[in-house]
mmCIF file of C-alpha atoms in Angstrom:
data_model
loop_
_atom_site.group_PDB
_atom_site.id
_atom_site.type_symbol
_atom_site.label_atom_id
_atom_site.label_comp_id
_atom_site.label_asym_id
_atom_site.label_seq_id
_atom_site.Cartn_x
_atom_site.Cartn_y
_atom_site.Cartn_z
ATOM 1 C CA UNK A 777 0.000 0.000 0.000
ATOM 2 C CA UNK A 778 1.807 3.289 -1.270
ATOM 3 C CA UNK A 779 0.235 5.667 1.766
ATOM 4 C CA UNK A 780 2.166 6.197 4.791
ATOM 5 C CA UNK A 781 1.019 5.334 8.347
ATOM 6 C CA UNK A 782 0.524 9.616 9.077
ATOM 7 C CA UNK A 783 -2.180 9.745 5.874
ATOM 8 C CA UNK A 784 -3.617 6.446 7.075
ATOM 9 C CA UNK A 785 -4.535 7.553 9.992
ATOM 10 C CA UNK A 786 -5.738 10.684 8.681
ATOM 11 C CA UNK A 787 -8.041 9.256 6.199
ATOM 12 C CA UNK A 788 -9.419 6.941 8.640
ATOM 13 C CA UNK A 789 -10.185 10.393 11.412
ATOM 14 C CA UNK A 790 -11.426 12.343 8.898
ATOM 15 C CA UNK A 791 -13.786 9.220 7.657
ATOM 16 C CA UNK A 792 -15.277 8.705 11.268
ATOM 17 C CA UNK A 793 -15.410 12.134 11.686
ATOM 18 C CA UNK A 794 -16.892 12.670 8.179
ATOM 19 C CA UNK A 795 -19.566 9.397 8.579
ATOM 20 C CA UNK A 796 -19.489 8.508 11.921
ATOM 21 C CA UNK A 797 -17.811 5.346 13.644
ATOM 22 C CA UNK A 798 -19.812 3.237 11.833
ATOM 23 C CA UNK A 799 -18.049 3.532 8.723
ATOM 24 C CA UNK A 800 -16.053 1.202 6.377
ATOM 25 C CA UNK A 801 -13.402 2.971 4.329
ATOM 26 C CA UNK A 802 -10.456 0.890 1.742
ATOM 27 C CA UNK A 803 -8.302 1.813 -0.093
ATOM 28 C CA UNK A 804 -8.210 0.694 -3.980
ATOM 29 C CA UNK A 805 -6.874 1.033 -6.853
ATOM 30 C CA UNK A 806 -3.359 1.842 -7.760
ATOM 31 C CA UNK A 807 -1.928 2.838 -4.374
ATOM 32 C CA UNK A 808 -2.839 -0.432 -3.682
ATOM 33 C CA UNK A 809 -0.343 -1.797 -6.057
ATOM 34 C CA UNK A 810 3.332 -1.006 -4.026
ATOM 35 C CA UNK A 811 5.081 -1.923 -7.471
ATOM 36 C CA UNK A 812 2.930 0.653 -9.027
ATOM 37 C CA UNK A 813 4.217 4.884 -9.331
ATOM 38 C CA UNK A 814 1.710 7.562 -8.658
ATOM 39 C CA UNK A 815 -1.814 7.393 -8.706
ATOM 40 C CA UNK A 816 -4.349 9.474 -7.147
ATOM 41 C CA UNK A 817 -5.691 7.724 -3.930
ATOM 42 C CA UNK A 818 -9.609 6.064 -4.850
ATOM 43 C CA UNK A 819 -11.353 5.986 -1.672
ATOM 44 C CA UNK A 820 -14.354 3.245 -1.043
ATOM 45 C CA UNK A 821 -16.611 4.088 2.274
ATOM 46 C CA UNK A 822 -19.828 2.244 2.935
ATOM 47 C CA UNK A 823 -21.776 4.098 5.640
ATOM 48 C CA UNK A 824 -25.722 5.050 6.508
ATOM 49 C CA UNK A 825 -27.177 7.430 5.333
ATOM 50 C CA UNK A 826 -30.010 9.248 3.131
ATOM 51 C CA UNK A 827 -28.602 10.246 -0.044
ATOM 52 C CA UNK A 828 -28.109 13.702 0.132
ATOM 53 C CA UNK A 829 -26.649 12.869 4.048
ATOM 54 C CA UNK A 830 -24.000 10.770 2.161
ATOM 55 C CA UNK A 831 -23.365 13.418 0.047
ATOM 56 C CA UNK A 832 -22.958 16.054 1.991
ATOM 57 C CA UNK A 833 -20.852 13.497 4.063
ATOM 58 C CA UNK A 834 -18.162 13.061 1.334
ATOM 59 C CA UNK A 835 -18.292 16.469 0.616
ATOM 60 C CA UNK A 836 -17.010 17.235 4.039
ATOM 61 C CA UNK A 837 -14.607 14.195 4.122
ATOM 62 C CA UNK A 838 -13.177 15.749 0.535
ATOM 63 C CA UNK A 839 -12.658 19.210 1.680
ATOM 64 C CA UNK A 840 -10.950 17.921 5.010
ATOM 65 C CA UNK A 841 -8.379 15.394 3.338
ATOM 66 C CA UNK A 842 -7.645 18.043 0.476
ATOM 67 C CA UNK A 843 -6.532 20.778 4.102
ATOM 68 C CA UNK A 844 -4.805 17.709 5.811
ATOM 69 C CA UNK A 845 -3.088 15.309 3.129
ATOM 70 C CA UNK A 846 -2.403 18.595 0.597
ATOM 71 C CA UNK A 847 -3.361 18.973 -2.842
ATOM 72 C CA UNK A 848 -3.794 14.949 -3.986
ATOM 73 C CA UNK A 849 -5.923 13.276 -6.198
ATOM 74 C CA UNK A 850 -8.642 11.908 -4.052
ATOM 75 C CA UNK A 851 -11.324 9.818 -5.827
ATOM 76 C CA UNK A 852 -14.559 8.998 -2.785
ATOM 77 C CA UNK A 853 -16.733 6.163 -4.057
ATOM 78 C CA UNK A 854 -19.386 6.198 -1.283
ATOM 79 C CA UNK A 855 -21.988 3.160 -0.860
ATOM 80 C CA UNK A 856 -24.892 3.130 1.287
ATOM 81 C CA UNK A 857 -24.891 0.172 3.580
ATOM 82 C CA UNK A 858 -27.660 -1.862 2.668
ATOM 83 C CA UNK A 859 -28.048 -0.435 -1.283
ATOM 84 C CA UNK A 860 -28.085 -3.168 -4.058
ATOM 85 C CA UNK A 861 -24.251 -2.832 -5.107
ATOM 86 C CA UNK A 862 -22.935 -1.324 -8.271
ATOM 87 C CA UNK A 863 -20.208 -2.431 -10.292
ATOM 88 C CA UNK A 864 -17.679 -0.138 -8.894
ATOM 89 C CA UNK A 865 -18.694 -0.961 -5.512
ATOM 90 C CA UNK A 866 -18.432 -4.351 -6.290
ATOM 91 C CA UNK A 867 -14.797 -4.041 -7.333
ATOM 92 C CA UNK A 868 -13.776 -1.533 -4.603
ATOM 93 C CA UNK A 869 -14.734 -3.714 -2.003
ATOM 94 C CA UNK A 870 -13.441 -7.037 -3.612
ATOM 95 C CA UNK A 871 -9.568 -5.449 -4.280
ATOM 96 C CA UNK A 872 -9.535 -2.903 -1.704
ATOM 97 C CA UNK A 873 -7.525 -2.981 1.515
ATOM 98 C CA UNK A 874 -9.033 -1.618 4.676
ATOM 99 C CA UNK A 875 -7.845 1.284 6.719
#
């Protein structure tokens, strides 16, 4: 996983601060890959929530990780516990790596 411990841990605050304790959040996609070079970092959460509550959710976790982690590439697929999943969420979850 090409993230160190520091922006672990602040994805993972800013997640359960963002969506509450509840909250699953991995990590997919290229920084996955350790053998792999740059990459934005693709987020997968799966939390309650009403649609726009979600929404207004990752807007909040976006604007907090772009302050703390500095200008990267963030990518927030967001899936509401309990929803019929969608391809993307399907993949996320299956190659992701939890936080």
């Amino acid at each position: 996983m090409r993230l160190t411990d520091e922006q672990q841990t602040i994805i993972r605050e800013e997640v359960r601060r963002a969506f509450g304790p509840d909250a699953r959040v991995k990590l997919f996609g290229s920084r996955v890959d350790d053998a792999a070079r740059g990459g934005d970092i693709d987020l997968y959460i799966e939390a309650d929530g009403t649609p726009d509550e979600l929404l207004d959710q990752e807007l909040r976790l976006y604007v907090a990780l772009q302050r703390q982690l500095g200008e990267r590439r963030v990518d927030i697929v967001v899936h509401p516990r309990g929803a019929p999943p969608r391809p993307i969420d399907t993949h996320a979850d299956r190659t992701g790596v939890a936080l």
